[in-house]
Short mmCIF file of C-alpha atoms and ligand atoms in Angstrom, two decimals:
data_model
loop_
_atom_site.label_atom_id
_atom_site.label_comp_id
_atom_site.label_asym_id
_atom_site.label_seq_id
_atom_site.Cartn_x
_atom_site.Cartn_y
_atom_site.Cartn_z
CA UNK L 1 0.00 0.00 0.00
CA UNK L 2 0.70 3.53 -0.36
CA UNK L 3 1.94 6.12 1.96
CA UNK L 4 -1.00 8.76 2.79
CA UNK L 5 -0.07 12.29 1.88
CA UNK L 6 -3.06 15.39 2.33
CA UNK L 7 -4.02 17.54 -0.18
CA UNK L 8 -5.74 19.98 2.26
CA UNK L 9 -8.66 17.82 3.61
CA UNK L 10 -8.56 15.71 1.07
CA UNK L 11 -6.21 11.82 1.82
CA UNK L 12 -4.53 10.24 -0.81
CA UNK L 13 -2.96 7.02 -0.81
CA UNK L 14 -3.15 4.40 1.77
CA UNK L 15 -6.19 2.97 1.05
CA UNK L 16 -8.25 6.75 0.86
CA UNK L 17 -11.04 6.55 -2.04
CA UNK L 18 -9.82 7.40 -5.02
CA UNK L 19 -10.41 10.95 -5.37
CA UNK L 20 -11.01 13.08 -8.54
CA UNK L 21 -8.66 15.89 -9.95
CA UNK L 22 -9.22 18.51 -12.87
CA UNK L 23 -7.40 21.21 -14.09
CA UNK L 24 -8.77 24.91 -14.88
CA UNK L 25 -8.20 26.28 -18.43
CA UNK L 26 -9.02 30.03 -17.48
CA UNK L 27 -5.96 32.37 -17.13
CA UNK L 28 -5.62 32.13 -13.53
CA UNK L 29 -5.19 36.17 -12.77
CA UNK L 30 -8.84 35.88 -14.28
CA UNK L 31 -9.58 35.16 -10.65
CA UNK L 32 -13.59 35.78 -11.46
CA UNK L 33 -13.60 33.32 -14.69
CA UNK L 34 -11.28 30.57 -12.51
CA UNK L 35 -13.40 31.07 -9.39
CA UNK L 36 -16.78 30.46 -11.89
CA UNK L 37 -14.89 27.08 -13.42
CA UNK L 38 -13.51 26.11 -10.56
CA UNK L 39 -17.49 26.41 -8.80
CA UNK L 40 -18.81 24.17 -11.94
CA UNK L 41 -15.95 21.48 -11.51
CA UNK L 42 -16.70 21.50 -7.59
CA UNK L 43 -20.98 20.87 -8.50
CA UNK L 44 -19.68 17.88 -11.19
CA UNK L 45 -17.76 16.27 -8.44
CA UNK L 46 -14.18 17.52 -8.85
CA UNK L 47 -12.28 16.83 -5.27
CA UNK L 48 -9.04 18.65 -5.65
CA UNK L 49 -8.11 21.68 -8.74
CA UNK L 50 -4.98 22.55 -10.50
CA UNK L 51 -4.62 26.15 -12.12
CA UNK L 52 -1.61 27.09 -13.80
CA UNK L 53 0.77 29.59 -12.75
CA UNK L 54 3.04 30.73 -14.80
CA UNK L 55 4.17 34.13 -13.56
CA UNK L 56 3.69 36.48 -10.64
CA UNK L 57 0.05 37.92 -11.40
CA UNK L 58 -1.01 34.27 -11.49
CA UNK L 59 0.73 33.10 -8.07
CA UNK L 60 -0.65 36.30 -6.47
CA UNK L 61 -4.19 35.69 -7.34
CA UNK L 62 -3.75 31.81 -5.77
CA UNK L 63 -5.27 33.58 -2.10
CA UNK L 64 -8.16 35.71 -3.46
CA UNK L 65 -9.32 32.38 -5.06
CA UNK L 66 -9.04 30.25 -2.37
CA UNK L 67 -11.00 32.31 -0.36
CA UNK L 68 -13.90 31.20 -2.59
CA UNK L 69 -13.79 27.76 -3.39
CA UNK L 70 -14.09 24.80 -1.40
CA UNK L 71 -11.94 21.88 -2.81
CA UNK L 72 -8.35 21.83 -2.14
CA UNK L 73 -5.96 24.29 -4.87
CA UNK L 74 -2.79 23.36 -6.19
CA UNK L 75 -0.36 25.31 -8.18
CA UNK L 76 0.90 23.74 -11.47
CA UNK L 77 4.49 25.35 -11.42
CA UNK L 78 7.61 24.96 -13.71
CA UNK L 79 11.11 25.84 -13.74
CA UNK L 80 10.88 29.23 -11.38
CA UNK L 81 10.71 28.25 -7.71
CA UNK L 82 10.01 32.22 -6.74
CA UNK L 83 6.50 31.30 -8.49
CA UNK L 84 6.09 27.99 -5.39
CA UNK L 85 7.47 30.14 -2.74
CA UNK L 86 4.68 33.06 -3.68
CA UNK L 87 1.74 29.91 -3.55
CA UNK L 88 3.11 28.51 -0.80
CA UNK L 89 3.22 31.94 1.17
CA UNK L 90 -0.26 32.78 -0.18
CA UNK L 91 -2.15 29.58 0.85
CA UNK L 92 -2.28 27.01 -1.67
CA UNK L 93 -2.53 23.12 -0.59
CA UNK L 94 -0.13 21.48 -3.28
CA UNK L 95 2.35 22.38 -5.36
CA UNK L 96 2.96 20.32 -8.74
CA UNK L 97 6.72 21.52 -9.62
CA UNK L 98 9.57 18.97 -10.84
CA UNK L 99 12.95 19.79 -8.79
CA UNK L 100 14.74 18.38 -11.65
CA UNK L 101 14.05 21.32 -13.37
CA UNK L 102 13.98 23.95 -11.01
CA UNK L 103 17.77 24.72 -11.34
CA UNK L 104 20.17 24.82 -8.20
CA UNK L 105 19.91 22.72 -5.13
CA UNK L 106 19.59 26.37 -3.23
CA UNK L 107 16.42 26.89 -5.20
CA UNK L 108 14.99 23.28 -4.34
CA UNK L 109 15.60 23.53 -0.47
CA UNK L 110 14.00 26.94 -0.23
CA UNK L 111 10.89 24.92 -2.34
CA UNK L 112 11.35 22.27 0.29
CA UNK L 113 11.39 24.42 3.10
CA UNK L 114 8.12 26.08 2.60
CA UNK L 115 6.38 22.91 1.68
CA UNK L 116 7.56 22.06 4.49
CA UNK L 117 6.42 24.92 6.93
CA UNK L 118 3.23 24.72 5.48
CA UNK L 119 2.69 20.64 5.21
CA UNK L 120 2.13 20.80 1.38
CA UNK L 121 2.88 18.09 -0.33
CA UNK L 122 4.85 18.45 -3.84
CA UNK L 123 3.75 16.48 -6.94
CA UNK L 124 6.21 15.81 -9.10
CA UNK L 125 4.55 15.59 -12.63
CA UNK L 126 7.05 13.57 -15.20
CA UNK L 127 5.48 13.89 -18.74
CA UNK L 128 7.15 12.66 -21.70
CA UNK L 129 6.87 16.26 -23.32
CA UNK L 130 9.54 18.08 -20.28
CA UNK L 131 11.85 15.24 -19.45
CA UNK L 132 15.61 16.27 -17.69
CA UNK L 133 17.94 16.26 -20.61
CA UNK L 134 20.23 14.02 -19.25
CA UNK L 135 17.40 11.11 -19.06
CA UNK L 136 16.70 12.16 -22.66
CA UNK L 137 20.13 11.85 -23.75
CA UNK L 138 20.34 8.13 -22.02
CA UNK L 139 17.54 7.17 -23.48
CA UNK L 140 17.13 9.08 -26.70
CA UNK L 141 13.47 8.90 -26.80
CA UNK L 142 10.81 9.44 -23.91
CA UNK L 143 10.39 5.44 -23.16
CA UNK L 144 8.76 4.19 -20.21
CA UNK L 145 12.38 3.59 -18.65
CA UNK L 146 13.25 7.20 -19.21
CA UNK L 147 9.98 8.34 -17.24
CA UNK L 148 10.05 5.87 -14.65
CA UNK L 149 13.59 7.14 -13.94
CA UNK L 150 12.76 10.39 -14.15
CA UNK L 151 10.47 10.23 -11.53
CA UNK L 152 12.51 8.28 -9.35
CA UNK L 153 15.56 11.31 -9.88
CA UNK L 154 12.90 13.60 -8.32
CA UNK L 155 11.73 11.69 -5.25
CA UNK L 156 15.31 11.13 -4.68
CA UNK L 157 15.85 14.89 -5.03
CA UNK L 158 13.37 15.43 -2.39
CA UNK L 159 14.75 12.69 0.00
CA UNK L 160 18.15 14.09 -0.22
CA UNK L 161 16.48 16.67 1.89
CA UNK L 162 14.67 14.53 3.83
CA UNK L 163 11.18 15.02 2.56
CA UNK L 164 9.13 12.48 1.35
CA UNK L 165 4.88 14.74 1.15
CA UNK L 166 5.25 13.56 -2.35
CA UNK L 167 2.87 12.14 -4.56
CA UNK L 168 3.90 11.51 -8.45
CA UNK L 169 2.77 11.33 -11.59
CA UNK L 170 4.18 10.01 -14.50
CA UNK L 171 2.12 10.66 -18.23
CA UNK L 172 2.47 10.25 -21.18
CA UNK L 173 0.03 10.68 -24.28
CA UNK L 174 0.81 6.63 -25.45
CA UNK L 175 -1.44 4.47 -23.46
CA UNK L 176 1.11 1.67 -23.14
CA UNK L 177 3.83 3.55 -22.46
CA UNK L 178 1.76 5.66 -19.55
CA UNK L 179 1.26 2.36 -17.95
CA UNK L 180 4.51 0.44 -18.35
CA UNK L 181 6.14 3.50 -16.60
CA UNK L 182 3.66 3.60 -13.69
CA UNK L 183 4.42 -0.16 -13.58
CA UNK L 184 8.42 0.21 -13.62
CA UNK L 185 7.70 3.11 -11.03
CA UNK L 186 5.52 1.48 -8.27
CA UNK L 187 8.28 -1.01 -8.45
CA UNK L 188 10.32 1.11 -6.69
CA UNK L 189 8.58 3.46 -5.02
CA UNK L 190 5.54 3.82 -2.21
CA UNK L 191 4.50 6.76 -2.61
CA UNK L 192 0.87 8.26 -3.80
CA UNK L 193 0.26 7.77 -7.69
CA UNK L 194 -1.23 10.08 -9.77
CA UNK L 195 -2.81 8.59 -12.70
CA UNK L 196 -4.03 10.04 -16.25
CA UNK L 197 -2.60 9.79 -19.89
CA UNK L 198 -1.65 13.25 -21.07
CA UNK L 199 -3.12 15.16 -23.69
CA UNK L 200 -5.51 11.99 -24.24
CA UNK L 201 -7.30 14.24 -27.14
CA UNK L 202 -10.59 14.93 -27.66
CA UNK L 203 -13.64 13.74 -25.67
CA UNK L 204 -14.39 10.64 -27.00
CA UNK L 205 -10.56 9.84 -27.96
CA UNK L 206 -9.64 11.19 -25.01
CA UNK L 207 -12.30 8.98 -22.74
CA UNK L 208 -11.53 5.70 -24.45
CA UNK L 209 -7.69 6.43 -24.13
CA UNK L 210 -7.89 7.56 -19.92
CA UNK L 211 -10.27 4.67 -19.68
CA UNK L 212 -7.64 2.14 -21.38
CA UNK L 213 -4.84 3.67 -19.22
CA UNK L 214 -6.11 4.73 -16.05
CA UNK L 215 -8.76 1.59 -15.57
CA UNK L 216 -5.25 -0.30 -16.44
CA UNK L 217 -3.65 0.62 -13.70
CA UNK L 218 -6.48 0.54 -11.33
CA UNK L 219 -6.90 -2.90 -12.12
CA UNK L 220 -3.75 -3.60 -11.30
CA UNK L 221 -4.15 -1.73 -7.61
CA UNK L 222 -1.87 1.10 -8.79
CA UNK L 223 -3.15 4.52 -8.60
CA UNK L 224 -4.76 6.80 -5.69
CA UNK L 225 -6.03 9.63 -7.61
CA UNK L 226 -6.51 10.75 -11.31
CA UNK L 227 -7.02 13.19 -13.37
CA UNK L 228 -8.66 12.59 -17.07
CA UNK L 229 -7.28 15.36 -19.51
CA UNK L 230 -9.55 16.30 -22.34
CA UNK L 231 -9.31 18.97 -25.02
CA UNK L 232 -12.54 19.86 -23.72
CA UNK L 233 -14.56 21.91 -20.96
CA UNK L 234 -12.89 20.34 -17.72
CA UNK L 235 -16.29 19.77 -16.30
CA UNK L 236 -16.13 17.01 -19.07
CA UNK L 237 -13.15 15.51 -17.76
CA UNK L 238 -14.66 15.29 -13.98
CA UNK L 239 -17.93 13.31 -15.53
CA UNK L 240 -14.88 10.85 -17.47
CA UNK L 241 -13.01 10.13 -14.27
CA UNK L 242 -16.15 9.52 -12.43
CA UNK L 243 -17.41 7.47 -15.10
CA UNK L 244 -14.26 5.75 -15.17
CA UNK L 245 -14.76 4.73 -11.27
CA UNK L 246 -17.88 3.97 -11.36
CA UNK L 247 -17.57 1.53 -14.21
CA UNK L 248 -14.41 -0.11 -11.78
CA UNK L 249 -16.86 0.07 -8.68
CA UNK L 250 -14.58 2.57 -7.00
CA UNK L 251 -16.94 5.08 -6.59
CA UNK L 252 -19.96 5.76 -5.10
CA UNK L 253 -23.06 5.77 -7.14
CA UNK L 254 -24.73 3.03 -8.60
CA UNK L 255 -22.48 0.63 -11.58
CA UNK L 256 -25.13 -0.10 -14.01
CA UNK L 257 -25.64 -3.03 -16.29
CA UNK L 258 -27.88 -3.39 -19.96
CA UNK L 259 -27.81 -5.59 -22.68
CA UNK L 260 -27.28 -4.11 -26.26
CA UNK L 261 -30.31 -5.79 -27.37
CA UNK L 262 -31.41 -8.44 -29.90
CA UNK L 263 -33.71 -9.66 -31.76
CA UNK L 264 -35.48 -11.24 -28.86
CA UNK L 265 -35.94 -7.58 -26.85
CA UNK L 266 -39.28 -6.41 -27.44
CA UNK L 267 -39.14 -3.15 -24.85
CA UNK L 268 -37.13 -0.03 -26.22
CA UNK L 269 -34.24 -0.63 -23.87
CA UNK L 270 -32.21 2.10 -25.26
CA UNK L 271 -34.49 4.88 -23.94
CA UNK L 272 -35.25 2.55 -20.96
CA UNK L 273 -31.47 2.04 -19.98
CA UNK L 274 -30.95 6.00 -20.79
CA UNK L 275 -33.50 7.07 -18.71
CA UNK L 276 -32.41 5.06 -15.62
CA UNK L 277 -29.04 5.92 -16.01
CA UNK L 278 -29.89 9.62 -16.57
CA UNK L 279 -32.19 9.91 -13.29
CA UNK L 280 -29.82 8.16 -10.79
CA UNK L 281 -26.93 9.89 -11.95
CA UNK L 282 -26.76 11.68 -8.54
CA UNK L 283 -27.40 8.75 -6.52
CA UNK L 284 -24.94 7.63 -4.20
CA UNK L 285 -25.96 4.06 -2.96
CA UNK L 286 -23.09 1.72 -3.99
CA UNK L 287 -25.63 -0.95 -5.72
CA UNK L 288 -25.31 -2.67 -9.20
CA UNK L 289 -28.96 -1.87 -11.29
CA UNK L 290 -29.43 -4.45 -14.66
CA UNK L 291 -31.78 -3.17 -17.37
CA UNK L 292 -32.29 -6.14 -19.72
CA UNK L 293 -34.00 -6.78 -22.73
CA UNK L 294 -35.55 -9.95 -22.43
CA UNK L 295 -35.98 -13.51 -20.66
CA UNK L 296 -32.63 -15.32 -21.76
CA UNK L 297 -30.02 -13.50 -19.98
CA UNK L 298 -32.47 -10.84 -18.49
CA UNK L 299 -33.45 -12.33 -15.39
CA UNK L 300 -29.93 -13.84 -14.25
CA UNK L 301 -28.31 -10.22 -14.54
CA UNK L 302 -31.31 -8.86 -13.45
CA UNK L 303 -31.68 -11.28 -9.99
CA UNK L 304 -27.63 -10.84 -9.56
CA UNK L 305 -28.25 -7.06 -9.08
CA UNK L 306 -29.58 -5.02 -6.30
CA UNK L 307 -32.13 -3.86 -8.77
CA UNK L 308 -32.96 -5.21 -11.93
CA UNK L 309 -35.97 -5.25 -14.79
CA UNK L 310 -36.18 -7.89 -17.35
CA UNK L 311 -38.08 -6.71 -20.61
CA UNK L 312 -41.20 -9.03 -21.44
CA UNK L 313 -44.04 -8.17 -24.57
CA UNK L 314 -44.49 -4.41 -23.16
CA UNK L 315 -44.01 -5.02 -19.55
CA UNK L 316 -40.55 -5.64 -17.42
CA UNK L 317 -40.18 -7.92 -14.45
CA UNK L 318 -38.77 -5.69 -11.35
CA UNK L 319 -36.88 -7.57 -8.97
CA UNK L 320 -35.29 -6.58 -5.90
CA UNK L 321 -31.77 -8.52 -3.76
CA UNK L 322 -32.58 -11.33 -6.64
CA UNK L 323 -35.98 -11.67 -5.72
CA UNK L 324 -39.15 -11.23 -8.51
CA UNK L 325 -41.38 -8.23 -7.05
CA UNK L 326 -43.81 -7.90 -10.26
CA UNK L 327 -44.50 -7.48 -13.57
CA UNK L 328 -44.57 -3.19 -14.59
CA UNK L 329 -46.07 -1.92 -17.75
CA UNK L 330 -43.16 -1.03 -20.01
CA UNK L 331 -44.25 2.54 -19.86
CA UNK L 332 -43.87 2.57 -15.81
CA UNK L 333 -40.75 0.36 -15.89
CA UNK L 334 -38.24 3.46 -15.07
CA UNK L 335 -40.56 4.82 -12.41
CA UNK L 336 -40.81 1.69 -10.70
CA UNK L 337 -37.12 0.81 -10.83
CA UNK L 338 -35.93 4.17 -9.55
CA UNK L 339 -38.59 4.00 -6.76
CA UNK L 340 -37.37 0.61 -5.76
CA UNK L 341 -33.94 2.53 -5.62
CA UNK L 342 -35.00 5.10 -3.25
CA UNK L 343 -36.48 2.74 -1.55
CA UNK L 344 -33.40 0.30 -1.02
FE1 SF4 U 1 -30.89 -10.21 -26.48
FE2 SF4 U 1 -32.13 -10.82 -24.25
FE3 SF4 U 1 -29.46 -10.91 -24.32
FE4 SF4 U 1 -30.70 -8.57 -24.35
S1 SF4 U 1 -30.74 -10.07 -22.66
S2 SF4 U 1 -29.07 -9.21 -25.72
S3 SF4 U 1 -32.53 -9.02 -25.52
S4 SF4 U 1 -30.86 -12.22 -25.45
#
């Protein structure tokens, strides 16, 4: 297992639920349009925001927006460590900054010494796009070895000083390669994981790409939080990673199950399944619901779930814990199932 680090109030690692991340795409000094984005992401179910900040204007604005949000901030920082000290000083609860490639050792321990003041953890973010030069040079091209030992350079940078609030991520924007070098890495190393693939693309790209990758690794027990990047609105990107979770049964919220249909289903499970889906999206019961099409497979999924309907000639069988409760018109089918739900 995992050390536990904080991100504010927020655990990660060691066992902690698997909490969502998302990064803002408004200039950051834009404190009214980050605040607004920041609100939206918070409402979709986003636990802990990134915002860039890449000069001055945009570390000094890090307090004014903290004091109106309620999820934990962190600073996305690289290469000028006067940027971290000004977060640090002005409240933020992570910083995401690569030692590597902050310069001087001088620089690193004043880094290290307000992180450490404050009891803010540092991600170190290895991405194939900003490896060190030397690891580039070693290994020519940005393999899974090169970020794997990349990220290990940087944790070792940080225990040199003796600090070790670190959590890591390592992406890339090849699926195989973003998992190999999580793989290599949690080899080695206990602390927190970060999980997405980089610049995954565009939403539905993008989703089938972080779902490859970061359900991967889940499988696999690696991985404490995770952030899905889209070239989209970031709210998108919150509804991916808890889509993502939910689909692993690492979230709360219901994990749904439907048949694609055939020529035996004589319902219009499509709408049916939509509709379910669509009005327990804010549930938070951790139950498994199957909407089935007909009598072959329909009842054994359906009995195996919590909650279940099994599509007949314009009526559904509800059951409930495995058990037949009656026979709905197909029309009421949704309105019993959900009921049953509230009920549970
Ligand atoms: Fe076809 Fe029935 Fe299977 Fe659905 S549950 S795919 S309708 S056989």
């Amino acid at each position: 297992m995992t050390k536990r680090i904080m991100v504010g109030n927020v655990p990660v690692g060691g066992g902690a639920p698997i909490s969502i991340q998302s990064m803002c795409n408004t200039k950051t000094d834009d404190i009214d349009a980050t605040v607004d984005q920041i609100l939206r992401l918070e409402a979709a179910g986003c636990e802990i925001v990134r915002v860039a900040v890449p000069d001055m204007a945009a570390a000094r604005a890090i307090d004014s927006i903290k004091s109106r949000i309620h999820i934990p901030l962190v600073a996305d920082i690289h290469f000028d460590h006067r940027l971290a000290l000004e977060c640090a000083a002005r409240g933020v609860d992570k910083i995401r900054i690569n030692p590597g490639n902050i310069g001087d050792q001088e620089k690193v321990r004043q880094v290290v010494a307000a992180c450490r003041e404050k009891n803010l953890p540092i991600r170190i973010g290895v991405n194939s796009g900003s490896l060190e030069r030397e690891v580039l040079e070693k290994h020519q091209r940005p393999t899974a070895e090169a970020l794997a030992e990349s990220a290990l350079l940087n944790v070792r940078l940080l225990e040199q000083l003796d600090f070790d609030n670190v959590v890591v991520a390592i992406k890339s924007s090849d699926v195989f390669t973003t998992v190999r070098a999580y793989r290599l890495a949690a080899e080695r190393l206990d602390c927190p994981f970060h999980l997405g693939v980089t610049e995954a693309g565009t939403p539905e790209m993008g989703m089938v790409k972080s779902a490859m990758g970061i359900g991967g690794l889940l499988c696999l027990g690696i991985g404490d939080t995770l952030r899905v990047s889209l070239t989209a609105d970031p709210v998108e990107e919150v509804h991916a990673a808890r889509d993502i979770l939910r689909g692993l049964g690492l979230s709360k919220g219901p994990r749904f199950v439907s048949c694609p249909t055939c020529g035996r289903c004589h319902v219009d499970l499509f709408r049916i399944a939509r509709e379910v889906e669509e009005q327990l999206k804010d549930c938070e019961k951790n139950i498994k619901i199957a909407v089935m099409g007909c009598a072959v497979n329909g009842p054994g999924e359906a009995r195996d779930a919590d909650i279940g309907l099994a599509g007949g000639k314009g009526e559904m069988l509800l059951f409930r814990k495995g058990e037949p409760l009656r026979k709905v018109p197909e029309a009421e089918a949704v309105a019993a199932l959900v009921a049953e739900v509230e009920g549970l």
